[in-house]
XYZ file of C-alpha atoms in Angstrom:
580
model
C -85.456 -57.759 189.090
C -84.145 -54.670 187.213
C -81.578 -56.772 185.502
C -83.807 -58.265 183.724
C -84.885 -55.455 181.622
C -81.015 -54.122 181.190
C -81.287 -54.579 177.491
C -83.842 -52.488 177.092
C -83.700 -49.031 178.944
C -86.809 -47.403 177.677
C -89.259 -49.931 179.106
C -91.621 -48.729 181.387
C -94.222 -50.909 183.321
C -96.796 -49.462 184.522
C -99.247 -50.788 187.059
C -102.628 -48.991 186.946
C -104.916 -50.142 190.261
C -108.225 -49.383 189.121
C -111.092 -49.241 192.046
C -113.401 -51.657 192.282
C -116.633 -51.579 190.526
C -120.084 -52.206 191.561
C -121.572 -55.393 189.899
C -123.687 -55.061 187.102
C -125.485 -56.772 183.809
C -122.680 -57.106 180.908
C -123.566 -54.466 178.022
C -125.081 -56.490 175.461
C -122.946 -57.363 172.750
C -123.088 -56.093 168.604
C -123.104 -59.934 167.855
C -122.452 -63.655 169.662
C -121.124 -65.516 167.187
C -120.783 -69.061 169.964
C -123.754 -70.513 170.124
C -123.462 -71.617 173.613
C -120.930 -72.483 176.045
C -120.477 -73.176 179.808
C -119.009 -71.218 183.071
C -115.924 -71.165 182.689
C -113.512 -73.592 184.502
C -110.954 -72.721 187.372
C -108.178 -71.804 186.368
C -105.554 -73.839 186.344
C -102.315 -71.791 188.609
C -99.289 -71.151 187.141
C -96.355 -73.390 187.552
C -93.956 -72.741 190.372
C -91.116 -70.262 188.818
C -88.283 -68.634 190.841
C -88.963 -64.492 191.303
C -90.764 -63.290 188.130
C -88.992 -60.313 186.757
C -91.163 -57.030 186.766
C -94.366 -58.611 187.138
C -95.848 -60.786 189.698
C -97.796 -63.339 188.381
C -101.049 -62.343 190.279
C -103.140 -65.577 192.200
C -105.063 -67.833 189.693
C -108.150 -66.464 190.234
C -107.111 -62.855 189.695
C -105.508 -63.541 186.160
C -106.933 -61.321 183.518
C -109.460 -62.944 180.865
C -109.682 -62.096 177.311
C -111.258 -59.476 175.479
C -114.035 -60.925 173.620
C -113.181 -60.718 169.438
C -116.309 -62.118 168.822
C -117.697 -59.070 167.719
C -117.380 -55.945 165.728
C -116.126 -52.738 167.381
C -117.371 -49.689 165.938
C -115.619 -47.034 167.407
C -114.528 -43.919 165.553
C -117.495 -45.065 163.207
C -115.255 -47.449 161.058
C -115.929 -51.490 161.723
C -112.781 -52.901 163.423
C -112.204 -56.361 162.749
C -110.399 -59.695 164.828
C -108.958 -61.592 161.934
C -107.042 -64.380 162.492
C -103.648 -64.575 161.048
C -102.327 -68.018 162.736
C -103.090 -70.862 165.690
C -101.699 -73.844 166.945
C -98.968 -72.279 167.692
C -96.963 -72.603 171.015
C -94.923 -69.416 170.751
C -94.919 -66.346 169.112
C -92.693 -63.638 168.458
C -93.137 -60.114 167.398
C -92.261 -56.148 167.545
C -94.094 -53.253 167.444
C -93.259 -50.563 165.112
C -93.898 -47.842 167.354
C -93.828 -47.439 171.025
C -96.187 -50.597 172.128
C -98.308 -50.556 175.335
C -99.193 -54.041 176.236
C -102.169 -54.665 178.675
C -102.795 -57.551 180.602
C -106.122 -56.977 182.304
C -107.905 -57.486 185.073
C -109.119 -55.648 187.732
C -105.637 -54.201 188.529
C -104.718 -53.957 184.978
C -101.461 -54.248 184.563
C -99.523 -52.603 181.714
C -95.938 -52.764 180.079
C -94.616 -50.169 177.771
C -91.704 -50.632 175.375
C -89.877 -48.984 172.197
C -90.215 -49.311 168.640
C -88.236 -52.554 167.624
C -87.996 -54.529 170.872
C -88.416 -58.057 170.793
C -91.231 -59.738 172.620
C -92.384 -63.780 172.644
C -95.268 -65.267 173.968
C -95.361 -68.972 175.224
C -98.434 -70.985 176.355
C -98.149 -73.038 179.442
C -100.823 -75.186 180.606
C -103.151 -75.531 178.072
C -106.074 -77.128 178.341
C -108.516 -77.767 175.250
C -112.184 -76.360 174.460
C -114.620 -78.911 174.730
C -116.614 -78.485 171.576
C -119.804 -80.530 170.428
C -120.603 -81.483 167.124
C -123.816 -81.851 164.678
C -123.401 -82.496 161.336
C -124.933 -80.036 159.069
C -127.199 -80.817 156.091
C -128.427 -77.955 154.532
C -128.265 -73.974 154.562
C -131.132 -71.968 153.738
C -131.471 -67.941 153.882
C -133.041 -66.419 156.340
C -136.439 -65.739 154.519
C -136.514 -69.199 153.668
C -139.126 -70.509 155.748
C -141.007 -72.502 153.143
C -137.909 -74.061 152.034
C -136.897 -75.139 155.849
C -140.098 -76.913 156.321
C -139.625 -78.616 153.205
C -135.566 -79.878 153.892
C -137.087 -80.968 157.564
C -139.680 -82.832 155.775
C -137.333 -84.431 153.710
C -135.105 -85.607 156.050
C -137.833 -86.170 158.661
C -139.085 -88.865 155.826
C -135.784 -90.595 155.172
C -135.840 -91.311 159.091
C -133.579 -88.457 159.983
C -133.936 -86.745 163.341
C -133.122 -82.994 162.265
C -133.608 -79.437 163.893
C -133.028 -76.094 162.988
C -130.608 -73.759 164.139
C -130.435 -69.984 163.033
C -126.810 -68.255 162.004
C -125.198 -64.863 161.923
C -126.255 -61.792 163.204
C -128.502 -58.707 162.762
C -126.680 -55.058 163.182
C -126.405 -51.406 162.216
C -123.412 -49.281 160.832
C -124.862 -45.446 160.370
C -128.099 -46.524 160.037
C -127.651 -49.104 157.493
C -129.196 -52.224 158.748
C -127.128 -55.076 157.801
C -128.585 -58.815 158.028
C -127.093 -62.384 157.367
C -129.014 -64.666 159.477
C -129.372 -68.017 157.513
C -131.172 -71.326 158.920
C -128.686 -74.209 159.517
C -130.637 -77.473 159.233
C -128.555 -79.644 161.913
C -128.527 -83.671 162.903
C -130.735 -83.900 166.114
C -127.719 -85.747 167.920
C -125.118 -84.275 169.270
C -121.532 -85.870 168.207
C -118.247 -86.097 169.072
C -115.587 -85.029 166.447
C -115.048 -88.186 165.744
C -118.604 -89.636 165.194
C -119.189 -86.784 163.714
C -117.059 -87.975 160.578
C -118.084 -90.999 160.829
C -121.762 -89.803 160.303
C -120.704 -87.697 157.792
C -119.179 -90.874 155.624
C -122.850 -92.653 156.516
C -124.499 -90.250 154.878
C -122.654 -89.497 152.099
C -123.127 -93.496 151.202
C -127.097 -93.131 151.761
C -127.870 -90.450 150.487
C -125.033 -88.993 148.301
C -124.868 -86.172 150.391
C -121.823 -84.270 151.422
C -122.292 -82.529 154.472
C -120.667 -80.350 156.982
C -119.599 -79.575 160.906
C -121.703 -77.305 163.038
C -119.341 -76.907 166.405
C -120.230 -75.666 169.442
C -118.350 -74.405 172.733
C -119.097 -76.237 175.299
C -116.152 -75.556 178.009
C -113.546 -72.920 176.586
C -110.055 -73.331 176.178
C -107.683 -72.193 178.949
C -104.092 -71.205 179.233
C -101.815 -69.253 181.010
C -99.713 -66.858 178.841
C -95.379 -66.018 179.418
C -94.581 -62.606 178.045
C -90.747 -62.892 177.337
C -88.535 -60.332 176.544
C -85.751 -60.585 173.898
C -83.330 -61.994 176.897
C -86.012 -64.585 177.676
C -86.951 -63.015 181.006
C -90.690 -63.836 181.920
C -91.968 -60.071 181.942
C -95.810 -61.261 183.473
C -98.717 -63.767 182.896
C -101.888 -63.134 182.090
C -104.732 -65.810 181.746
C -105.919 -66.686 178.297
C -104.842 -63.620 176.299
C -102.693 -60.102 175.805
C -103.156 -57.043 174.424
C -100.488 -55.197 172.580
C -101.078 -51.919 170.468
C -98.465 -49.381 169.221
C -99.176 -45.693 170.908
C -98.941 -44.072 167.774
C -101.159 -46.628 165.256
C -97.431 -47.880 163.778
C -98.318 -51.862 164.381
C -96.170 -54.292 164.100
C -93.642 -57.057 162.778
C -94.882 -60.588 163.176
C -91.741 -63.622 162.933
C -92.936 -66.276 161.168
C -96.709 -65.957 159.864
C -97.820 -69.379 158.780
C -100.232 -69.284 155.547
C -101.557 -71.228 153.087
C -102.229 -74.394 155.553
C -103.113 -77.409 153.626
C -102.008 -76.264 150.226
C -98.693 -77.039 148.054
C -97.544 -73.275 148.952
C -98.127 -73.706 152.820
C -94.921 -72.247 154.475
C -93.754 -69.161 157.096
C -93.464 -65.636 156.228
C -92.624 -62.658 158.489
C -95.254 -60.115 158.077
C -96.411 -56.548 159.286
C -99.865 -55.045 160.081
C -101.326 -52.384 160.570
C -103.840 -51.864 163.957
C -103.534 -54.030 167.040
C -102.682 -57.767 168.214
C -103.974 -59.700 170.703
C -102.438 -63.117 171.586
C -104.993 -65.734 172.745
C -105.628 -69.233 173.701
C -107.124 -70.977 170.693
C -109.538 -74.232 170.392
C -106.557 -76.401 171.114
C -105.346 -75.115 174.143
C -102.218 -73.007 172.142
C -101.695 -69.619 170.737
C -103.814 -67.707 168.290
C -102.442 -64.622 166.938
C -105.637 -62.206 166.216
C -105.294 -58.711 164.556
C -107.807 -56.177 165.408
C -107.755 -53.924 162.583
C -110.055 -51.089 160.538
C -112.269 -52.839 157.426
C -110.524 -50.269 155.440
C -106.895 -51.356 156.994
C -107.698 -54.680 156.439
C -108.848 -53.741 152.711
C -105.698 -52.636 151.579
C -103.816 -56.096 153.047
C -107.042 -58.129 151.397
C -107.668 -56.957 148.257
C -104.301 -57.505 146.484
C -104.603 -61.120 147.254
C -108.126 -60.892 145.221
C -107.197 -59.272 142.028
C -104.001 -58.326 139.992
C -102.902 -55.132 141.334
C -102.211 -54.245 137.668
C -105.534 -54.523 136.464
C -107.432 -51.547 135.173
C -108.036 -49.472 138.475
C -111.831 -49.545 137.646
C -111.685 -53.196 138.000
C -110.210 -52.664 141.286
C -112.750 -50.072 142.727
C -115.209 -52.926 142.008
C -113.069 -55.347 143.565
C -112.821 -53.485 146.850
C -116.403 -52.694 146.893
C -117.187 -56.513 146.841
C -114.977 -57.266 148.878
C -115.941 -54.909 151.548
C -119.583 -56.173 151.947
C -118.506 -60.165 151.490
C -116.080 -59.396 155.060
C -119.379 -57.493 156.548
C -121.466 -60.749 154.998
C -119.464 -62.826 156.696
C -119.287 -61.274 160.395
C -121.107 -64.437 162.725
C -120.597 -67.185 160.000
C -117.875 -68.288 160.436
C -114.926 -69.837 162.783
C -117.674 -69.468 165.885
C -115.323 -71.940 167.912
C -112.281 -69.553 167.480
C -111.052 -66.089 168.949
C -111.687 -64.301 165.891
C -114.380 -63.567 163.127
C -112.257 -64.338 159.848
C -109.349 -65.930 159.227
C -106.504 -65.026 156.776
C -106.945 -67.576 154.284
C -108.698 -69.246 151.485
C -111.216 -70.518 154.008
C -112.410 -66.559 154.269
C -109.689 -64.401 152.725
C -106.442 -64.335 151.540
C -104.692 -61.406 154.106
C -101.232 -60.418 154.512
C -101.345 -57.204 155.967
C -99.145 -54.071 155.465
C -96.656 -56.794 153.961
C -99.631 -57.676 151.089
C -100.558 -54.328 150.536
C -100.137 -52.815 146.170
C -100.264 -49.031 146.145
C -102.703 -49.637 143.523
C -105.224 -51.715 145.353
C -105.051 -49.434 148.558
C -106.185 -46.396 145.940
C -108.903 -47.784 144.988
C -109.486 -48.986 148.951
C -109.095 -45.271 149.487
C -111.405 -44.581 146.425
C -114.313 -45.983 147.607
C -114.256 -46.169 151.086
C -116.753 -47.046 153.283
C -119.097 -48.284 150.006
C -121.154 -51.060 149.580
C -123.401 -52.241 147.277
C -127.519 -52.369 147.611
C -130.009 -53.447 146.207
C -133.254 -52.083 144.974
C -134.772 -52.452 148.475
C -132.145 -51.000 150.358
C -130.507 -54.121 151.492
C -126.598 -54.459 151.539
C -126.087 -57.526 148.622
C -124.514 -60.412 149.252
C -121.511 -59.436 146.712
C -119.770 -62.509 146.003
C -117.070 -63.380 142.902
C -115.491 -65.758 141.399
C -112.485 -65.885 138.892
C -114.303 -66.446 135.017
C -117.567 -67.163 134.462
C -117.197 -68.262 131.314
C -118.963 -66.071 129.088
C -122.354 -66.256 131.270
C -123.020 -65.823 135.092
C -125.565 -68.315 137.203
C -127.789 -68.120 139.918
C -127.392 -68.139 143.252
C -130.347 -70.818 143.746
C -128.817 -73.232 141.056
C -125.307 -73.219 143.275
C -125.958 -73.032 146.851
C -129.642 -73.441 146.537
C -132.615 -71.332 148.368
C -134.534 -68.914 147.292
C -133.446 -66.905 144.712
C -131.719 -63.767 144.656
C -132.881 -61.038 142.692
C -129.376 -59.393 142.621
C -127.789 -62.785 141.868
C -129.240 -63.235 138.759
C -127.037 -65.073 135.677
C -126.668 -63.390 132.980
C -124.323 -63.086 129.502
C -121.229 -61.489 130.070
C -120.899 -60.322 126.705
C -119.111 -56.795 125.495
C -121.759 -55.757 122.497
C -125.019 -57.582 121.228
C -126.189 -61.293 122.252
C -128.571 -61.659 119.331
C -127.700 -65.303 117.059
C -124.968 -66.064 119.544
C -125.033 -69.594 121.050
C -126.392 -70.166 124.828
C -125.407 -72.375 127.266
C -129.094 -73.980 126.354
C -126.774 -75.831 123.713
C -123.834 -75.880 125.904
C -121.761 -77.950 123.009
C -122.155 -75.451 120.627
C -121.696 -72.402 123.281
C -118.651 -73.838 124.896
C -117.195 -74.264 121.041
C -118.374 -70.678 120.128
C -115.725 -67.569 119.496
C -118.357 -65.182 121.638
C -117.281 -61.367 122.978
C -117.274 -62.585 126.356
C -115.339 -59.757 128.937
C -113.893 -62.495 130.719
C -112.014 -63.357 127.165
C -111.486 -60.157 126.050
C -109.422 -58.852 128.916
C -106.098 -58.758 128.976
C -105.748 -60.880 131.992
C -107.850 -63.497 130.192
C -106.460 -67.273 130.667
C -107.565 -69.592 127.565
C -106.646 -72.826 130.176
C -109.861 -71.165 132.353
C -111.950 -69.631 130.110
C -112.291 -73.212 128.106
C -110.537 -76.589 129.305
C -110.800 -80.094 129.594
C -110.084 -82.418 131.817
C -109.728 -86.696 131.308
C -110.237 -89.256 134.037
C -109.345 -92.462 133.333
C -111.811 -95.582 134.581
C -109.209 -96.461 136.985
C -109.291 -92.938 138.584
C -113.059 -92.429 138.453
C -113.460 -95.746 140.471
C -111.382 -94.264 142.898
C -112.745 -90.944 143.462
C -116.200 -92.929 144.182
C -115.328 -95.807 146.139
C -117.181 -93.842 148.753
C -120.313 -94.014 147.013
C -120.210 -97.855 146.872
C -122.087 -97.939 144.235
C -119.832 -100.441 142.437
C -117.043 -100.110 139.326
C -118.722 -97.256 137.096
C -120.027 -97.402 133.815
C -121.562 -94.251 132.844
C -121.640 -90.600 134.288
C -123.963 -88.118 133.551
C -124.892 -84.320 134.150
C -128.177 -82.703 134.941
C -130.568 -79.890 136.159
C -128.670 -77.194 134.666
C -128.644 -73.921 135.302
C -129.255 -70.683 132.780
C -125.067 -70.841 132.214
C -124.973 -74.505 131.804
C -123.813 -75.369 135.499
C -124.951 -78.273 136.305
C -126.267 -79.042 139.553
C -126.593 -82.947 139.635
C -123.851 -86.043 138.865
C -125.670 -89.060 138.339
C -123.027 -92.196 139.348
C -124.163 -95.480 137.748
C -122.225 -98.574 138.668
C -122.350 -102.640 139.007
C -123.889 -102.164 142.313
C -126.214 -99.422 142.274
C -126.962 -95.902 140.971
C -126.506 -92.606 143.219
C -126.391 -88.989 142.951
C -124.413 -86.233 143.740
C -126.058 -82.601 144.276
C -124.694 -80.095 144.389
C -122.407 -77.467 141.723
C -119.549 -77.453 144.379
C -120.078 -81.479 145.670
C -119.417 -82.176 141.974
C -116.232 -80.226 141.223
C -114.803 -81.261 144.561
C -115.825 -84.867 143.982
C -113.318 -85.177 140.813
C -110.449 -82.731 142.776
C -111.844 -79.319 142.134
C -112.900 -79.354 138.426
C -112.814 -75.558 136.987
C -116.527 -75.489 137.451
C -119.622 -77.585 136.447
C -119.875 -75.524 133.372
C -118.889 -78.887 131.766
C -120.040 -81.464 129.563
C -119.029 -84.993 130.471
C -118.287 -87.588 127.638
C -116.973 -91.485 127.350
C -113.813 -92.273 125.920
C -113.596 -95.579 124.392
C -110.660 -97.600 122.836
C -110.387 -98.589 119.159
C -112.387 -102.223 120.345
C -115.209 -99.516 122.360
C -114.424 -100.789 125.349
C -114.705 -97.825 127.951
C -111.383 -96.401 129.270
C -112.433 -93.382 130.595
C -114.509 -90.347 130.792
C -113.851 -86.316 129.442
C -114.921 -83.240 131.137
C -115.204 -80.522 128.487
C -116.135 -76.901 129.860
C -115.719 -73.235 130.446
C -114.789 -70.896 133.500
C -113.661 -71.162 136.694
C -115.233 -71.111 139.567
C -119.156 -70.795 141.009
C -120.065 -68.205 138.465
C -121.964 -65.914 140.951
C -122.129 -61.901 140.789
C -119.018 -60.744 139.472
C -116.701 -62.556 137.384
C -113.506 -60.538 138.043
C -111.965 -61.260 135.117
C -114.686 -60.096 132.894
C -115.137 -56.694 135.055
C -111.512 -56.198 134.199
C -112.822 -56.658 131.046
C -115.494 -54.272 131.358
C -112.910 -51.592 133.132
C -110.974 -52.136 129.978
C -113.631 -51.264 127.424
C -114.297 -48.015 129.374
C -117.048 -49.101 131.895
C -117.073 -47.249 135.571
C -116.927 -49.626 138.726
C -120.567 -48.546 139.546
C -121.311 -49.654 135.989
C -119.229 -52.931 136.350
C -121.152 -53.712 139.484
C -124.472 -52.833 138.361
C -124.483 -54.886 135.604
C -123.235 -57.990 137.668
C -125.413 -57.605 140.658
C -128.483 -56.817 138.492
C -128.743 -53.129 138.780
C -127.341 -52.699 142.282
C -126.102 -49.737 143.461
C -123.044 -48.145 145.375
C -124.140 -46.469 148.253
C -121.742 -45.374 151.214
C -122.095 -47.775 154.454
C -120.266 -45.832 157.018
């Protein structure tokens, strides 16, 4: 057995027998972000191997379980956060930077120690699937909603749709701030499958014009057992769903092979190092998740660059990392409930490369304002979303994702000096024509392709993109129910079959392959005999047009404005206020 860690002198295992414990209620957790789920299976035992080098894989029913990283930990005062840098995966190799201890659990928990640089992979056998349900989702309201609930249920109820409501997110305390993003889900009665789910999904969208979403839940959790190799392929030990590594001395580590940017022209494999701990579990599929457990400001430093140019006016970034710290506390309980983690490193929550990522520009301002978030007049922590350019004028948060509104997400110009005989977007023509002193055109990092554009379609290609709709070859599109920057919120589809609509600022920009933003006027193109070839989409910005346009607060940093300032004036008088 001791040959099998020849290569690597320093290791040290370490087998801690902790006494038995007297039954009791589990501590109640900071925040359950799964819904539901069942006991958990048996496990299944672990394949028949010849002598297992330094660890003995211990009987099936003594294998250690996971950790839970379905919650925040806040100890040392700081949020620590599970965000998940890969899954799917069937191996994984790393090294820690620093002397790593690596726990496997249980009741005898069972620990290996190692150097700084060794090589360690992890390899899922037996893995079996979660068993997840499915209800398609129809509409999101906030919490305080409840007139708006009972009028969506009434909607649907009237259209013949079976619907119930299902509330989201959490309710929790850092240092006596109370923090609170509990939202109603309005859900499909029935209970899917993944794939009737879609199916449903397609239904609607042809009914009602509607495009909807997937609300999973855990009904039977994924299980595997987990090989801990060591850089001669030994098996080390097993351990039952998931393992815990962390580096004695807070160094992290080295991650081979980091897949990113899933699903998008850039996807590809990096190797990448972070900062705080790992833990290696069995995702929704039955394979490996990699999870890092790292501090929010840790995490900053590794997020932020991804957000922002790191060469923008360091005002600009202060605001930046403000924001961005309360949208990762915003989105604790939202989102990925059917995974081992709370965020994800991607566009789907935020772009995160860790110590690899991090701008020594960025991490100042991290450092700068640490711990601060923004809040708003009645001591609530605001909702601080972004987008790239707004265009010269910000929206409201009820025109785009609908609800009540928002006093802190209130549109506004984004103009650097008087308003007074400029154009609005009330005559969006003339505005989007206009040469206006907008700080998203002003700054430096200002891109005339975003800030104005256009984009044709011929007839050919519009048919396509609504073929779902089935509402026939189309002959005329139109834009409504705008908003006070010109966003529209409606696409009315007229064709040789029928008319339908499309609601929604995001439905529409997705439903032509992510126009800028629905800042847009649409127009007919017409040959020199008028017959109709095609259709123009004339606007301005990019992107929702919510709370801060980042490229107009570099603006703002630019022309000598303070990040407090910058973020007051987006989030209608907000102010910066330390969390933790």
């Amino acid at each position: 057995m001791l040959k099998a860690v020849l290569p690597l002198l320093a290791l040290l295992l370490v087998t801690c027998a902790a006494p038995r414990q007297p039954a009791s209620a589990p501590a109640p957790e900071v925040l359950r972000s799964e819904s539901s789920s069942r006991a958990r299976r048996a496990a299944p035992a672990p394949p028949a191997k010849a002598s297992v080098p330094v660890l003995e894989a211990p009987p099936p029913g003594e294998l250690p379980g996971p950790d839970s990283l379905k919650r925040l930990d806040f100890r040392g005062g700081e949020p620590q956060v599970p965000i998940g840098l890969m899954q799917g995966r069937r191996e994984v190799r790393f090294s820690p930077k620093g002397r790593m201890r690596l726990r496997f659990g249980g009741e005898a928990e069972r620990m290996l120690e190692a150097p700084a640089g060794s090589a360690w992979t992890v390899r899922v056998t037996d893995g079996t699937p979660a068993e997840l349900s499915v209800r398609v989702q129809l509409e999101e309201l906030p919490f305080a909603d409840k007139e708006g609930l009972a009028e969506v249920q009434a909607r649907w109820q009237a259209r013949g749709v079976a619907v119930r409501a299902h509330v989201l997110g959490v309710l929790y305390g850092i240092a006596g701030k109370v923090i609170d993003n509990r939202r109603y889900l309005l859900l499909l009665e029935e209970e899917l499958t993944p794939k009737q789910a879609t199916d449903r999904q397609a239904e609607l969208l042809r009914q009602f014009g509607v495009r909807t979403t997937l609300f999973e839940e855990v009904r039977a959790p994924a299980r595997a057992i987990l090989e801990m190799r060591d850089e001669a392929g030994n098996v080390v030990g097993l351990a039952q769903d998931s393992l815990y590594a962390e580096t004695l001395d807070g160094a992290g580590f080295d991650v081979r092979q980091v897949e990113h940017d899933v699903g998008y022209d850039n996807h590809g494999f990096e190797d990448r190092s972070f900062r705080g701990t790992l833990q290696l579990s069995v995702d929704r599929h039955g394979t490996l998740a990699v999870v890092n457990v790292v501090k929010l400001e840790e995490l900053l430093k590794g997020l932020v660059p991804s957000e922002i140019y790191a060469r923008a006016h360091p005002e600009a970034l202060k605001a930046q990392a403000v924001t961005a710290r309360g949208e990762v506390l915003a989105k604790v309980g939202i989102k990925h409930l059917a995974d081992p983690y709370l965020l994800c490193s991607e566009q789907h929550c935020a772009v995160y490369r860790g110590r690899t990522g991090e701008a020594a520009s960025t991490s100042a301002a991290v450092e700068a304002t640490r711990g601060q978030g923004l809040f708003s007049s009645d001591g609530k922590l605001v909702d601080s979303v972004y987008s790239a350019m707004c265009g010269g004028h910000t929206e409201d948060n009820d025109v785009v994702w609908g609800g009540p509104p928002n006093p802190s997400l209130r549109g506004r110009p984004d103009l650097i000096g008087p308003a007074e005989g400029l154009p609005t977007p009330a005559t969006l023509a003339e505005y989007l024509q206009a040469e206006l002193p907008a700080a998203c055109r002003l700054s430096t990092f200002a891109r005339a392709g975003k800030y104005r554009w256009e984009k044709r379609f011929t007839v050919e290609q519009v048919n396509a993109l609504t073929t779902h709709l089935e509402v026939g070859p189309v002959h005329a599109l139109s834009l409504g129910e705008r908003g006070v920057s010109g966003r529209a919120r409606t696409l009315t589809v007229a064709g040789e079959k029928g008319v339908t609509q499309v609601r929604g600022e995001l439905n529409i920009r997705r439903l032509f392959g992510m126009l800028n933003s629905a800042m847009a006027l649409v127009e007919e193109e017409r040959d020199g005999e008028g017959h109709l070839t095609g259709w123009r989409f004339r606007g301005g910005g990019w992107g929702h047009g919510v709370g801060m346009c980042q490229t107009g607060a570099i603006g703002r940093a630019e022309a000598g404005h303070r990040y407090q300032d910058i973020l007051r004036f987006y989030f209608n008088g907000a102010e910066v206020a330390p969390i933790y």
